[in-house]
Every structure is written in structure tokens, then in C-alpha cells.
PDB file of C-alpha atoms in Angstrom:
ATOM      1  CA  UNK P 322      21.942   9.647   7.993  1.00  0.00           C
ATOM      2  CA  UNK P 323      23.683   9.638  11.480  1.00  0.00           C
ATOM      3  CA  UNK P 324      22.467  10.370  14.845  1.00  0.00           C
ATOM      4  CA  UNK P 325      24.671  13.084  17.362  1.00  0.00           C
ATOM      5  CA  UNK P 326      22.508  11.027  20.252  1.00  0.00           C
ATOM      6  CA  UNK P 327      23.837   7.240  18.812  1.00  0.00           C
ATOM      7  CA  UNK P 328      26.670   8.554  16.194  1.00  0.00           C
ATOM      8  CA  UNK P 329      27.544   4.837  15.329  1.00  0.00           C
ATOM      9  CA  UNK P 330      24.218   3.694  14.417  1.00  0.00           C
ATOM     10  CA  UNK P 331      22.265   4.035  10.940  1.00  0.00           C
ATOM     11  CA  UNK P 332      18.653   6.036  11.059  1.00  0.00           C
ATOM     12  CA  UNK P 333      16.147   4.935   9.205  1.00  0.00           C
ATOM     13  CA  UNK P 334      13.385   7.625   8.188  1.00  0.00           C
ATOM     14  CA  UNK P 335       9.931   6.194   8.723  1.00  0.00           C
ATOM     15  CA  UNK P 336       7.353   8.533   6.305  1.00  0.00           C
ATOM     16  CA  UNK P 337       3.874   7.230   7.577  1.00  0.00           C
ATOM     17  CA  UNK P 338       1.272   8.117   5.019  1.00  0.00           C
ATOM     18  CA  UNK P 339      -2.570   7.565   6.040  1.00  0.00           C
ATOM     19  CA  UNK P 340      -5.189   7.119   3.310  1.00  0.00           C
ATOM     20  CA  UNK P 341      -6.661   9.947   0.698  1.00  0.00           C
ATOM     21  CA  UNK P 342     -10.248  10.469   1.348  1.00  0.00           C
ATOM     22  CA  UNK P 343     -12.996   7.587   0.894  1.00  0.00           C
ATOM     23  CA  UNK P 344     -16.865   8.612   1.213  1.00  0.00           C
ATOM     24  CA  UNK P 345     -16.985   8.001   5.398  1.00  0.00           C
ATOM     25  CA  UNK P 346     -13.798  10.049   6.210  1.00  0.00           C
ATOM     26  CA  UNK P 347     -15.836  12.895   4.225  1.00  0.00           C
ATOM     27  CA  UNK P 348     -18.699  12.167   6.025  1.00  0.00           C
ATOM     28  CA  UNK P 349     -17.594  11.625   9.483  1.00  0.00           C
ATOM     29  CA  UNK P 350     -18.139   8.024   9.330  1.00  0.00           C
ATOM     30  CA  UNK P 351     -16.471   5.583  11.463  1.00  0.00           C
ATOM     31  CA  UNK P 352     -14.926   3.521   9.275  1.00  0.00           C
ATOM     32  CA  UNK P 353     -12.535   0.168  10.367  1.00  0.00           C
ATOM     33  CA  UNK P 354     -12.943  -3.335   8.905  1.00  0.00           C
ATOM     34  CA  UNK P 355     -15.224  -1.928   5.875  1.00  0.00           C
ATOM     35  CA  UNK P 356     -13.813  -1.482   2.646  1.00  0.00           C
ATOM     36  CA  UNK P 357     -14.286   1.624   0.784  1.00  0.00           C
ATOM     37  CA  UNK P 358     -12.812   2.895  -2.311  1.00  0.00           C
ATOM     38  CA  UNK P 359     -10.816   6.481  -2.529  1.00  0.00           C
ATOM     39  CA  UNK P 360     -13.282   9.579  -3.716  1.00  0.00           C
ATOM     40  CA  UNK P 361     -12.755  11.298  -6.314  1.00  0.00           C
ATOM     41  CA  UNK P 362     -10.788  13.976  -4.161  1.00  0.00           C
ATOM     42  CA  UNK P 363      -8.877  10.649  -2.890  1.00  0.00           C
ATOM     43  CA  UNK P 364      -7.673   9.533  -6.066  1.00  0.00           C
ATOM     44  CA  UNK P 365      -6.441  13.072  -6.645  1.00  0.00           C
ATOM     45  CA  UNK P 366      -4.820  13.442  -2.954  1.00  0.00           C
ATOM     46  CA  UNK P 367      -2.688   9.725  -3.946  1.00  0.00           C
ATOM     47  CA  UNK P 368      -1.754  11.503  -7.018  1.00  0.00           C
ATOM     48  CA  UNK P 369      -0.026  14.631  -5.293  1.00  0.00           C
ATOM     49  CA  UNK P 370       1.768  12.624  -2.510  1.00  0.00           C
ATOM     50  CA  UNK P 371       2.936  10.492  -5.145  1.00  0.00           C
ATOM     51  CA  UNK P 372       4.518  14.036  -6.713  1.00  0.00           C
ATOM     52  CA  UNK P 373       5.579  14.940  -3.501  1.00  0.00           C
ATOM     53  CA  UNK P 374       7.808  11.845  -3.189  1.00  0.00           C
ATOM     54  CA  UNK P 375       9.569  11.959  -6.996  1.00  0.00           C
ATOM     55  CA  UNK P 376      12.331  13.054  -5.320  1.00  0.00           C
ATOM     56  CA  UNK P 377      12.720  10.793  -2.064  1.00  0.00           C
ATOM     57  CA  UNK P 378      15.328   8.031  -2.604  1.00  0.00           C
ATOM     58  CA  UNK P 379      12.779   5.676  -0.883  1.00  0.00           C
ATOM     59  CA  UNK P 380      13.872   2.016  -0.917  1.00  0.00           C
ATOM     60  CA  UNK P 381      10.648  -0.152   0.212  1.00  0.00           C
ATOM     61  CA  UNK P 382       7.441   0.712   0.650  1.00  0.00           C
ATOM     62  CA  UNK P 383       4.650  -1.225   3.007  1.00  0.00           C
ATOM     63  CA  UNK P 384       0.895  -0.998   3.147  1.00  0.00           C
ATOM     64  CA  UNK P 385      -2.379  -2.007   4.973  1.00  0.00           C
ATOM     65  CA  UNK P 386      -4.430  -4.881   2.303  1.00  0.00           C
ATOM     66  CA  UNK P 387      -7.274  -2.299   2.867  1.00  0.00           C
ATOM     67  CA  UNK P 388      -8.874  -1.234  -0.838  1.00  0.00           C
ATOM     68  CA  UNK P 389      -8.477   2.885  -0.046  1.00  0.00           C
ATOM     69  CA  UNK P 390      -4.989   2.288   1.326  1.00  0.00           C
ATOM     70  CA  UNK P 391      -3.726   0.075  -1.111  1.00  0.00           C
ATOM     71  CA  UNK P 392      -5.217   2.840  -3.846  1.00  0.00           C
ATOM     72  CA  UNK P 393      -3.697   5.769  -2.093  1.00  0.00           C
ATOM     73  CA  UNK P 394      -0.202   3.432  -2.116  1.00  0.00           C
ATOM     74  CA  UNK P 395       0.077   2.841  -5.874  1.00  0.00           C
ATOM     75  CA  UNK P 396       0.508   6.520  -7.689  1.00  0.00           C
ATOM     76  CA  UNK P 397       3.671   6.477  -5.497  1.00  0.00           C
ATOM     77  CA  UNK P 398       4.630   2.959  -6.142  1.00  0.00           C
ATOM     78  CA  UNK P 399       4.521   3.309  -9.635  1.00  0.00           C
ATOM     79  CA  UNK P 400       6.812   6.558 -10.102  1.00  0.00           C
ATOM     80  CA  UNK P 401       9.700   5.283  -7.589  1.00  0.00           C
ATOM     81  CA  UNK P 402       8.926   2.103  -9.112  1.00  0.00           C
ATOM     82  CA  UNK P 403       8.314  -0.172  -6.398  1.00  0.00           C
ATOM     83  CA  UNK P 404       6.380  -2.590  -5.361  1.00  0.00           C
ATOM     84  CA  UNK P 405       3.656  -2.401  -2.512  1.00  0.00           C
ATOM     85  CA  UNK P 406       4.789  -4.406  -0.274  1.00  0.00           C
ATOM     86  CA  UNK P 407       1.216  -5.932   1.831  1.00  0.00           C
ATOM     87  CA  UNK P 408       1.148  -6.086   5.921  1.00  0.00           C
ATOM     88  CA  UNK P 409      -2.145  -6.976   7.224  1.00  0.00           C
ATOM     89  CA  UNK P 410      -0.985  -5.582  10.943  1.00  0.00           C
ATOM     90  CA  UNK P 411      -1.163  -1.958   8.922  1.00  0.00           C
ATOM     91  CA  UNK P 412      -5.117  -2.581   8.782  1.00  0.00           C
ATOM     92  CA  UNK P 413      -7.410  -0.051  10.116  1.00  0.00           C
ATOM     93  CA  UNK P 414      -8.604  -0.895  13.818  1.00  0.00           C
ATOM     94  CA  UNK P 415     -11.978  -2.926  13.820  1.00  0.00           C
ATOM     95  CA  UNK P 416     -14.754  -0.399  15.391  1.00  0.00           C
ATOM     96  CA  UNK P 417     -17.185  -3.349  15.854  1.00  0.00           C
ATOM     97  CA  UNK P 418     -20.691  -2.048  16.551  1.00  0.00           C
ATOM     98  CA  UNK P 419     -19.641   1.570  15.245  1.00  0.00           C
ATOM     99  CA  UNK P 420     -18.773   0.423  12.420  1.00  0.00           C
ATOM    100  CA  UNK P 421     -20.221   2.635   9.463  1.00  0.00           C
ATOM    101  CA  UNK P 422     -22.152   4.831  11.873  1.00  0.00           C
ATOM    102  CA  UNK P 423     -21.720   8.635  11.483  1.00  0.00           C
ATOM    103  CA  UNK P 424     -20.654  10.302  14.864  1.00  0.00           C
ATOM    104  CA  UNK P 425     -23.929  11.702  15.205  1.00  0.00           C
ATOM    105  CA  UNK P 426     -25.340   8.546  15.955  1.00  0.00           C
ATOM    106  CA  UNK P 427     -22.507   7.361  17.827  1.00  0.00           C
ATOM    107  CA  UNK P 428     -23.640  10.825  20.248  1.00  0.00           C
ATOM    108  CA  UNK P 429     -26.828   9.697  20.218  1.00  0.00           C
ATOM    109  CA  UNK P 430     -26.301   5.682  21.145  1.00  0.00           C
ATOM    110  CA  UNK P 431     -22.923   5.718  22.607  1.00  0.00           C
ATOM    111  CA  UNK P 432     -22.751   8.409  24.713  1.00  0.00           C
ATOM    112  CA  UNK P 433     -20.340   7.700  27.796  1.00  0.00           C
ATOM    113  CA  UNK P 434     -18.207   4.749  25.401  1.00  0.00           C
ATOM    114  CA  UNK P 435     -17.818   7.790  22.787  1.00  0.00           C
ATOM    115  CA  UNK P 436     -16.919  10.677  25.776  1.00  0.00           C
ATOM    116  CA  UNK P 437     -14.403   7.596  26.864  1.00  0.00           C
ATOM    117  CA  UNK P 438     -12.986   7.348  23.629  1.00  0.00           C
ATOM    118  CA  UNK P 439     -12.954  11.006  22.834  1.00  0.00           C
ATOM    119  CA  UNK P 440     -10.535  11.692  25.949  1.00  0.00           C
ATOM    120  CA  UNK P 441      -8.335   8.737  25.093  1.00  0.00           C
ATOM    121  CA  UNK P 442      -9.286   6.482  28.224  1.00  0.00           C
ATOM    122  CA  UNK P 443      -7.260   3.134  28.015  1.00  0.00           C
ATOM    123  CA  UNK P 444     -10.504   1.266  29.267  1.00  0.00           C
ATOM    124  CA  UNK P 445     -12.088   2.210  26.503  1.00  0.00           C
ATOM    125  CA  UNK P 446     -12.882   0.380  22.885  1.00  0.00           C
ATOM    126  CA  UNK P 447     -15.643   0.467  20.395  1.00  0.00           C
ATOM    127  CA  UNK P 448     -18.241  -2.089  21.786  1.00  0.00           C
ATOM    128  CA  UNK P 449     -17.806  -5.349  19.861  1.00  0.00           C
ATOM    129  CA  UNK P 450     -14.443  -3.875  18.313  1.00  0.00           C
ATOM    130  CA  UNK P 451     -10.879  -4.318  18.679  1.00  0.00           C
ATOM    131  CA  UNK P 452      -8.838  -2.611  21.898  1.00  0.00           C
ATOM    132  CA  UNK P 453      -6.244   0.339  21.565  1.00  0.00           C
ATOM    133  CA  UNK P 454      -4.098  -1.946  23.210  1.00  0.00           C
ATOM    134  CA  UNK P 455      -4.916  -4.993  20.565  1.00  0.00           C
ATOM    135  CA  UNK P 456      -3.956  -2.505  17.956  1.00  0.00           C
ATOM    136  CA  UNK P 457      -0.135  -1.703  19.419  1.00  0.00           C
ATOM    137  CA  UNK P 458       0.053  -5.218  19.975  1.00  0.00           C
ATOM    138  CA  UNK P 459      -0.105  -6.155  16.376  1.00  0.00           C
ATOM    139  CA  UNK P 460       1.701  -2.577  14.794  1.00  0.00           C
ATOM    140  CA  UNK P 461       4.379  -2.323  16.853  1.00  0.00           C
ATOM    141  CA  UNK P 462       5.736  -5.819  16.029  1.00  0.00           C
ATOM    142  CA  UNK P 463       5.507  -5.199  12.884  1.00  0.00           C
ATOM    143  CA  UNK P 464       7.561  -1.880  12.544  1.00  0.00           C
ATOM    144  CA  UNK P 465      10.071  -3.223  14.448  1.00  0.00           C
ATOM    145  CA  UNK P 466      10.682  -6.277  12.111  1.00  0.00           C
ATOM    146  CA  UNK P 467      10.629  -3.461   8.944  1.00  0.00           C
ATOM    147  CA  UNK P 468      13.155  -1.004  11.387  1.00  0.00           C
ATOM    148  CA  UNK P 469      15.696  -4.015  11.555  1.00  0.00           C
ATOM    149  CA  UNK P 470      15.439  -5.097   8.081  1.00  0.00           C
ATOM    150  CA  UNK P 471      15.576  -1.829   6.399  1.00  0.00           C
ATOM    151  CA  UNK P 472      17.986  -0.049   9.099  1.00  0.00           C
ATOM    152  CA  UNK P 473      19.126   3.172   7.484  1.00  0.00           C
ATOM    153  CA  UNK P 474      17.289   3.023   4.919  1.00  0.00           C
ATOM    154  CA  UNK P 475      13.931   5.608   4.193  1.00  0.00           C
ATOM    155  CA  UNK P 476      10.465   3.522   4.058  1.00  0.00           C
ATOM    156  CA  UNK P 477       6.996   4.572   3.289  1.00  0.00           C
ATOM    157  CA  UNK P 478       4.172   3.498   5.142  1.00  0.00           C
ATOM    158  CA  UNK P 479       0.413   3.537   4.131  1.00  0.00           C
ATOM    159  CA  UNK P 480      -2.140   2.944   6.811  1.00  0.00           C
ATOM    160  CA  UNK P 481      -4.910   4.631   8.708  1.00  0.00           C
ATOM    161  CA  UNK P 482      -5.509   7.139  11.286  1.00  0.00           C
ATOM    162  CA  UNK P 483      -6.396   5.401  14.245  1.00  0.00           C
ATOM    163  CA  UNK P 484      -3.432   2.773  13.366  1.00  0.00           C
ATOM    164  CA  UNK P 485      -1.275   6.092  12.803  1.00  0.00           C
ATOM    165  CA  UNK P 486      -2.287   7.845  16.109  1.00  0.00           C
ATOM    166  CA  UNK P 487      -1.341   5.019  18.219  1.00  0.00           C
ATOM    167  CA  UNK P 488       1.477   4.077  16.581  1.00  0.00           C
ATOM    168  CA  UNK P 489       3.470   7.798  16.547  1.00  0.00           C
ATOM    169  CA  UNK P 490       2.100   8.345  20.087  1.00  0.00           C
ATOM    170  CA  UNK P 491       3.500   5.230  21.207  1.00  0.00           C
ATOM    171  CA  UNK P 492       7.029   5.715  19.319  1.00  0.00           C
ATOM    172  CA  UNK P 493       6.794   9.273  21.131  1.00  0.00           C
ATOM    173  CA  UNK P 494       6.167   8.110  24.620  1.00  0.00           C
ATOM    174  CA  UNK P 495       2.900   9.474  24.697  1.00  0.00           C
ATOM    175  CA  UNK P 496       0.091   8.009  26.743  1.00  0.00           C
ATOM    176  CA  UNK P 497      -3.285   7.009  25.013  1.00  0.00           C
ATOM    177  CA  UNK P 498      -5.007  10.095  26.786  1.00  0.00           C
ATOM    178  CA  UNK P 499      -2.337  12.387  24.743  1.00  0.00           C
ATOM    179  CA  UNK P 500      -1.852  10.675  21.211  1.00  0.00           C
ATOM    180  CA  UNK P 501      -6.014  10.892  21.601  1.00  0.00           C
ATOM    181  CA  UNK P 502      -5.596  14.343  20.627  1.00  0.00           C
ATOM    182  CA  UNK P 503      -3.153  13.827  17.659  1.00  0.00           C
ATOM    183  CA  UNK P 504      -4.749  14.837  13.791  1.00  0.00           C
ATOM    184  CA  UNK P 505      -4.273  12.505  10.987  1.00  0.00           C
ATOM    185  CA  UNK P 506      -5.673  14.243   7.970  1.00  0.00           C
ATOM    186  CA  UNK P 507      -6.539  12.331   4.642  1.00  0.00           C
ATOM    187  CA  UNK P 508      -2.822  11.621   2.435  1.00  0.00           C
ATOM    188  CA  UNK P 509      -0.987  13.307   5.082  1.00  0.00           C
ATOM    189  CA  UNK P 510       2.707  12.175   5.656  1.00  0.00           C
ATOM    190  CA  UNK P 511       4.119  11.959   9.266  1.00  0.00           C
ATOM    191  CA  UNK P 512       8.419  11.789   9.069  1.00  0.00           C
ATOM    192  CA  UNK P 513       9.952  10.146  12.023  1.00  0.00           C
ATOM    193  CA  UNK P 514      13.739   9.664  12.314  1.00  0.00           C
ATOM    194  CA  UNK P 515      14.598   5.885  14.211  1.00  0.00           C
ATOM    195  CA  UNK P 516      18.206   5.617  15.489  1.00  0.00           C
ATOM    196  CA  UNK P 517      18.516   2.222  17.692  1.00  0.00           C
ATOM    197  CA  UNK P 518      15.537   3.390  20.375  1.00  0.00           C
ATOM    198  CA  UNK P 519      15.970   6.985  19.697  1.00  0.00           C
ATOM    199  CA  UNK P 520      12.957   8.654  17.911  1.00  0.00           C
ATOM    200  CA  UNK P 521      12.864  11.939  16.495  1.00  0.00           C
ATOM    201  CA  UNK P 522       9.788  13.801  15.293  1.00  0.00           C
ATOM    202  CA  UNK P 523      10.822  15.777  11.787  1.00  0.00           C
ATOM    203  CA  UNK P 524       7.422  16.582  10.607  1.00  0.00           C
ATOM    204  CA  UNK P 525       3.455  15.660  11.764  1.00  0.00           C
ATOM    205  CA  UNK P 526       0.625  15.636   9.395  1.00  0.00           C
ATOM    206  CA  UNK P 527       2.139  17.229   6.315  1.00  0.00           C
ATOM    207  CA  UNK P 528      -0.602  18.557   3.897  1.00  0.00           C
ATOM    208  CA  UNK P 529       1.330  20.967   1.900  1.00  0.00           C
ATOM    209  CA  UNK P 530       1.413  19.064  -1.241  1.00  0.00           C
ATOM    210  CA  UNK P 531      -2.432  18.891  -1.617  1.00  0.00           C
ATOM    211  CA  UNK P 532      -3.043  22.652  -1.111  1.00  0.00           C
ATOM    212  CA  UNK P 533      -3.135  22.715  -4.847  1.00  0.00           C
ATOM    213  CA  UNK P 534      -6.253  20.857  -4.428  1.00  0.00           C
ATOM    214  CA  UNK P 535      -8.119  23.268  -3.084  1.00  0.00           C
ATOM    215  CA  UNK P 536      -7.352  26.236  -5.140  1.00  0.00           C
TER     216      UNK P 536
END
């Protein structure tokens, strides 16, 4: 695939897949450093992105070491046939002391950290937990290394939606305030197209596939 902005340089399509539904992402549970298995509903939202992609000539694919991404990873590894390829700087960002609280408690004992965090201040992080900041620090590293090695070529990435937020708002030159706002549904697939430092957006939160779900 070629680039009219860098016509001499490969692109390499970046599909960034965040995890099918566990039992805290249904319940509005703030979920980081726990591990959870997929639902149900998960298992069957890993199955139908893994149908999606039967026809994607995908050549690697990387995940978090986290049990629901790992879970969500291996339908799809299994039909292209490849293997899941583990990077623990794909893990899910450490909430600390919100960790497994529902957001109704986080209202009621966090009030000013969670209004912080709702509007995407950069001074803000989960009491006890890991910074925004921390988070780009260890995921944008990490892509980079996969960009150079796999230049040109079309990689899958399984990880979670704070991780994901960050990570395409950064890559888009968004501020933390903006990518704040961004959606990351369960098994939803975010395309980005990487030519040398040139980043374009070809789809956000793709769902389509699972609407069969929910008929």
C-alpha cells in the first residue's frame, strides 16, 4: 500500500482490536490489573471478529498477556493461523485504588479525581494507579518497534480501552482532554494507516460484525 503524502515509503495498516466483553465492562466496572475471563457474549464477540478477519492477509498479530485479551485474540489466531504474539506494554492501565469499583462508587468516593479524569485532565490518575502519561510511555515504544519491524505489512493488535484511547489519540495528535472523549466498545477494531510519521484514520470503533449478535 503506498502513500500520495510519502509515495516512496511502505504503510503498514495497524487494526487495533480491544477486548470482547468480561463481567466489569458489562457492569461498569473499572477494571485494570485484574484478570477476568470473556462472558459469554465475549466469547461470542472473539468469534465474529475472528469472521470478520478470514479475509485480511494479516501477517503478525500482538496481544496484551491479560486472560480476556488473550481469549478475545485466539478465534482470530487460529483461522489466519498465527500465533499470538505476547507484549506486556499492551496491558490494561493499572487503576490502583479503583480498581474493581463500579463508577457509582467511584461518584460517591472519588468525586473531583473522577470529574478530573472524566474531562481528560493530564494531572489526573486513579489514586494509587498508573499515570496517562506512564501508559504512552510504555505503548508507544512498543508500536514503534512492531511499525519498523513489520513496515508495510497489516498487524492486529489486541489490547484495552484505556491503552487504545491513549494510544490512537496520541498517533492522532490529540491532547489527553480530546482522546478523553474517544469510545472503545467491547471487540471493536480501530484501522489506522502508518506511512513513515504520517497517520491516517480509515475507520474508529468498528462494530458492524457483531450486529448479528444482537438480533
Amino acid at each position: 500500500m503506498a502513500s500520495h503524502i510519502y509515495p516512496n515509503l511502505p504503510t503498514t495498516r495497524l487494526l487495533i482490536v480491544r477486548h470482547g466483553q468480561t463481567s466489569a465492562s458489562r457492569d461498569d466496572v473499572c477494571c485494570g490489573t485484574t484478570e477476568l475471563p470473556l462472558t459469554d457474549t465475549g466469547l461470542l464477540q472473539a468469534r465474529a471478529l475472528a469472521e470478520s478477519l478470514r479475509d485480511e492477509a494479516i501477517d503478525a498479530i500482538y496481544c496484551s498477556p491479560q486472560q480476556r485479551a488473550q481469549q478475545t485474540a485466539i478465534p482470530s489466531a487460529n483461522l489466519l493461523n498465527l500465533p499470538i504474539q505476547t507484549r506486556l506494554a499492551l496491558r490494561e492501565m493499572d487503576f490502583g485504588r479503583w480498581e474493581n469499583l463500579p463508577r457509582e462508587q467511584l461518584k460517591q468516593h472519588y468525586p473531583a479525581e473522577l470529574a478530573a479524569w472524566d474531562r481528560g485532565s493530564w494531572m489526573v490518575n486513579p489514586p494509587g494507579g498508573e499515570t496517562q502519561q506512564a501508559v504512552l510511555a510504555r505503548t508507544v515504544p512498543c508500536l514503534t518497534e512492531l511499525l519498523l519491524k513489520h513496515s508495510g505489512q497489516t498487524l492486529l493488535l489486541v489490547s484495552h480501552k484505556t491503552v487504545i484511547r491513549l494510544l490512537v489519540g496520541h498517533l492522532l495528535e490529540m491532547s489527553l482532554s480530546a482522546s478523553r472523549r474517544l469510545s472503545v466498545n467491547n471487540a471493536s477494531m480501530t484501522e489506522l494507516h502508518i506511512t513513515g510519521d504520517s497517520v491516517h484514520l480509515a475507520r474508529y470503533n468498528e462494530t458492524s460484525y457483531l450486529r448479528q449478535l444482537n438480533s
